[in-house]
Structures are given as C-alpha cells and as structure tokens.
Tab-separated table of C-alpha atoms in Angstrom:
chain	number	residue	atom	x	y	z
A	1	MET	CA	-12.208	25.923	-12.893
A	2	LYS	CA	-9.242	28.924	-13.197
A	3	ASP	CA	-8.486	30.768	-10.016
A	4	MET	CA	-10.828	28.381	-7.937
A	5	HIS	CA	-10.797	24.847	-5.859
A	6	LEU	CA	-12.653	21.860	-5.822
A	7	ALA	CA	-14.628	20.753	-2.651
A	8	GLU	CA	-15.735	17.124	-2.340
A	9	LEU	CA	-18.662	15.271	-0.130
A	10	ASN	CA	-18.493	11.712	-0.496
A	11	VAL	CA	-20.964	10.242	2.095
A	12	GLY	CA	-20.783	6.340	2.715
A	13	ARG	CA	-22.917	4.204	5.561
A	14	LEU	CA	-20.479	1.271	7.573
A	15	VAL	CA	-22.378	-1.930	7.396
A	16	ALA	CA	-21.937	-2.252	10.721
A	17	ALA	CA	-20.918	0.039	14.144
A	18	LYS	CA	-17.227	1.526	13.717
A	19	ASP	CA	-15.957	-0.946	16.836
A	20	ASP	CA	-17.654	-3.932	14.972
A	21	PRO	CA	-14.907	-6.520	13.380
A	22	ARG	CA	-16.862	-6.376	9.443
A	23	VAL	CA	-15.457	-2.766	9.540
A	24	ALA	CA	-12.429	-3.179	11.660
A	25	GLU	CA	-9.629	-3.742	8.393
A	26	PHE	CA	-11.285	-0.185	7.201
A	27	MET	CA	-11.046	1.898	10.408
A	28	ALA	CA	-7.742	0.645	11.024
A	29	ASN	CA	-6.237	2.170	8.176
A	30	LEU	CA	-8.502	5.402	8.283
A	31	ASP	CA	-5.295	7.785	9.164
A	32	ARG	CA	-3.082	5.965	7.175
A	33	ILE	CA	-5.303	6.781	3.819
A	34	ASN	CA	-6.377	10.426	5.547
A	35	GLY	CA	-2.721	11.018	6.259
A	36	LEU	CA	-1.680	10.415	2.606
A	37	ALA	CA	-4.037	12.957	1.370
A	38	LYS	CA	-2.769	15.404	3.630
A	39	ARG	CA	1.107	15.018	1.573
A	40	MET	CA	-0.663	14.997	-1.443
A	41	PRO	CA	0.041	17.580	-3.787
A	42	GLY	CA	-2.727	19.769	-4.472
A	43	PHE	CA	-4.666	19.150	-1.333
A	44	GLN	CA	-5.651	21.791	0.825
A	45	TRP	CA	-8.073	20.978	3.335
A	46	MET	CA	-9.760	17.912	5.420
A	47	MET	CA	-12.735	18.005	7.230
A	48	GLU	CA	-12.166	16.175	10.790
A	49	GLY	CA	-13.192	15.040	13.692
A	50	GLU	CA	-12.195	15.175	17.890
A	51	THR	CA	-11.486	11.362	17.480
A	52	GLY	CA	-9.136	10.886	14.822
A	53	ALA	CA	-9.679	8.526	12.114
A	54	GLY	CA	-10.778	11.162	9.561
A	55	ASN	CA	-14.478	12.217	10.723
A	56	THR	CA	-16.265	9.444	12.094
A	57	ASP	CA	-17.564	11.326	14.959
A	58	THR	CA	-20.136	13.124	12.980
A	59	ALA	CA	-23.712	11.503	12.677
A	60	ILE	CA	-25.976	12.528	9.649
A	61	ASP	CA	-29.699	12.797	10.290
A	62	GLY	CA	-28.469	11.240	13.802
A	63	ASP	CA	-26.924	8.005	12.342
A	64	PRO	CA	-23.860	6.948	13.406
A	65	LEU	CA	-23.222	4.787	10.977
A	66	PHE	CA	-23.013	7.667	8.386
A	67	ILE	CA	-19.215	8.430	7.764
A	68	PRO	CA	-18.924	11.912	5.592
A	69	ASN	CA	-15.349	12.886	3.655
A	70	LEU	CA	-15.201	16.044	2.936
A	71	SER	CA	-12.171	17.833	1.040
A	72	VAL	CA	-11.179	20.604	-1.485
A	73	TRP	CA	-8.265	19.832	-3.680
A	74	GLU	CA	-6.364	22.685	-5.915
A	75	SER	CA	-7.626	20.452	-8.911
A	76	VAL	CA	-9.923	17.986	-10.902
A	77	ALA	CA	-6.124	16.112	-11.327
A	78	THR	CA	-5.030	16.609	-7.992
A	79	LEU	CA	-8.134	14.770	-6.600
A	80	GLU	CA	-8.241	12.552	-9.209
A	81	THR	CA	-4.701	11.027	-8.291
A	82	PHE	CA	-5.080	10.715	-5.192
A	83	VAL	CA	-8.511	8.778	-5.282
A	84	TRP	CA	-7.231	6.140	-8.513
A	85	GLY	CA	-3.219	6.896	-7.857
A	86	THR	CA	-2.823	6.076	-4.744
A	87	VAL	CA	-3.029	2.947	-2.181
A	88	HIS	CA	-6.474	4.671	-1.279
A	89	LYS	CA	-7.858	3.110	-4.742
A	90	LYS	CA	-6.743	-0.287	-3.183
A	91	PHE	CA	-9.371	0.346	-0.505
A	92	TYR	CA	-12.208	2.020	-2.915
A	93	GLU	CA	-12.229	-0.413	-5.063
A	94	ARG	CA	-12.996	-2.815	-1.090
A	95	ARG	CA	-15.357	-0.407	-0.403
A	96	ALA	CA	-18.445	-2.977	-0.419
A	97	GLU	CA	-16.910	-4.738	2.041
A	98	TRP	CA	-17.657	-2.112	4.469
A	99	PHE	CA	-20.413	0.577	3.077
A	100	GLU	CA	-24.012	-0.539	2.365
A	101	VAL	CA	-24.998	0.559	-1.150
A	102	LEU	CA	-26.883	3.830	-1.211
A	103	GLY	CA	-29.801	3.694	-3.237
A	104	ALA	CA	-29.540	8.267	-3.843
A	105	MET	CA	-26.515	9.257	-5.031
A	106	HIS	CA	-23.958	9.916	-2.320
A	107	PHE	CA	-20.439	12.051	-3.711
A	108	VAL	CA	-20.964	15.770	-4.895
A	109	MET	CA	-18.171	18.091	-6.252
A	110	TRP	CA	-18.629	21.929	-6.283
A	111	TRP	CA	-16.254	24.608	-6.896
A	112	VAL	CA	-14.944	27.146	-4.013
A	113	PRO	CA	-12.384	29.758	-3.597
A	114	PRO	CA	-8.845	29.363	-2.499
A	115	GLY	CA	-8.993	28.962	1.258
A	116	HIS	CA	-12.841	28.049	1.441
A	117	ARG	CA	-13.582	25.544	4.023
A	118	PRO	CA	-17.045	24.426	3.724
A	119	GLY	CA	-19.313	22.909	6.219
A	120	LEU	CA	-21.107	19.596	6.336
A	121	GLY	CA	-24.153	21.423	6.202
A	122	GLU	CA	-23.275	23.431	2.848
A	123	ALA	CA	-21.477	20.317	1.429
A	124	LEU	CA	-25.152	18.356	2.336
A	125	ASP	CA	-27.311	21.204	0.490
A	126	ARG	CA	-25.329	20.722	-2.779
A	127	LEU	CA	-25.579	16.909	-2.694
A	128	ASP	CA	-28.874	17.447	-2.082
A	129	HIS	CA	-29.192	19.845	-5.058
A	130	LEU	CA	-27.253	17.195	-7.262
A	131	ARG	CA	-30.102	14.495	-6.454
A	132	ALA	CA	-32.856	16.665	-7.422
A	133	HIS	CA	-31.328	18.798	-10.588
A	134	GLY	CA	-28.512	16.575	-11.778
A	135	ASP	CA	-25.248	17.882	-12.938
A	136	SER	CA	-25.044	21.578	-12.552
A	137	ASP	CA	-22.049	24.547	-12.115
A	138	HIS	CA	-23.308	24.311	-8.645
A	139	ALA	CA	-23.203	20.814	-7.731
A	140	PHE	CA	-21.689	18.064	-9.963
A	141	GLY	CA	-20.382	14.699	-10.476
A	142	TRP	CA	-16.911	13.352	-12.339
A	143	ARG	CA	-19.607	13.115	-15.769
A	144	HIS	CA	-19.330	17.137	-15.360
A	145	LEU	CA	-15.823	18.158	-15.538
A	146	PRO	CA	-13.881	17.536	-18.951
A	147	ALA	CA	-10.553	17.323	-16.882
A	148	ALA	CA	-11.665	14.268	-15.093
A	149	THR	CA	-10.852	11.030	-16.921
A	150	MET	CA	-10.129	8.706	-14.610
A	151	HIS	CA	-12.889	7.889	-13.384
A	152	ARG	CA	-14.217	6.271	-16.755
A	153	THR	CA	-12.425	3.201	-15.877
A	154	HIS	CA	-12.270	3.605	-11.799
A	155	GLY	CA	-15.293	4.722	-10.725
A	156	CYS	CA	-18.527	3.923	-9.750
A	157	ARG	CA	-21.220	2.345	-12.634
A	158	GLN	CA	-24.024	4.947	-12.653
A	159	THR	CA	-27.723	3.376	-13.541
A	160	GLU	CA	-29.197	4.716	-16.513
A	161	VAL	CA	-32.722	6.245	-15.897
A	162	ALA	CA	-35.360	5.145	-18.406
C-alpha cells in the first residue's frame, strides 16, 4: 500500500525450553538472523527483548515457550526478500525441528504509517482478528497481497476448510 509500511507478527512455540539442547541451534542463530534482517534494505524496526537473541524473553499468555517476532518493513517485496531470499529461508525450512505445529493461524500482517512501532498487544489483536474474520484490510496473510509471490512456492501450506 502506497505511503504505508508492512507490519508482521509471527508467533512460534518452541518444542523445549530455551536452554534445552533440542533448540540450541535455533537459539544460537537468533542474533545472526535478526542482525541480517536489520541490515536488509527496507527493514524499519523490530521488537526486541532485554536479553538479546531476538525477543525470547516476552511470554505470551504466561507461556515462556512462545516466541513472538514482530517487525515493520518498507514493503511486501522487502519482507519477502528477507524471508525467502536470504539464509533466513534455511531456518524457516527447518522450523519443525524447533517449533510445535500450531493448530491456529500464527502469522499476521497489516499496514502501518511510517514510523509506527506496533506493540505486542496491538499485534496479537490483529492476529485474533485474522483468526476470527479471515483476510481483510485490517489483518491479513500472504494470499491477501497481490504483490506477494514468493509465498506461493516457499510458504506454509494452508489446510483448506471444507
């Protein structure tokens, strides 16, 4: 959307505690991948925790295994390039090693004015809206964005509802 930036929230739930060997490789690479994001053209902002390694110290619903990733990008193309055109893709493809398969939608995007830094509460409200109402201009997934193309070959497979 012209003159707007793209916010995204992706929530994952680790298969084990952050200090467990089963998630050690993921945890050891968080700063590397987030550092890459921050150097990408189009990156605007990322929610970070106090302890480094991304935002791993923010529990959702009191559950420390949930890891929210909340960021803002200049455009659909710049977010897509980071997600599927960098080493991030290799970690995305291995997500089943470190994260549970969540039954409900866990990813949402929405448009924000330049300079806006959404809080986690705002982002979770958008995710709840997407879960309740499906894609809309208020909250959406990749399929709602005609300019998004890389998700068609690289993204999560969505189950069709009968």
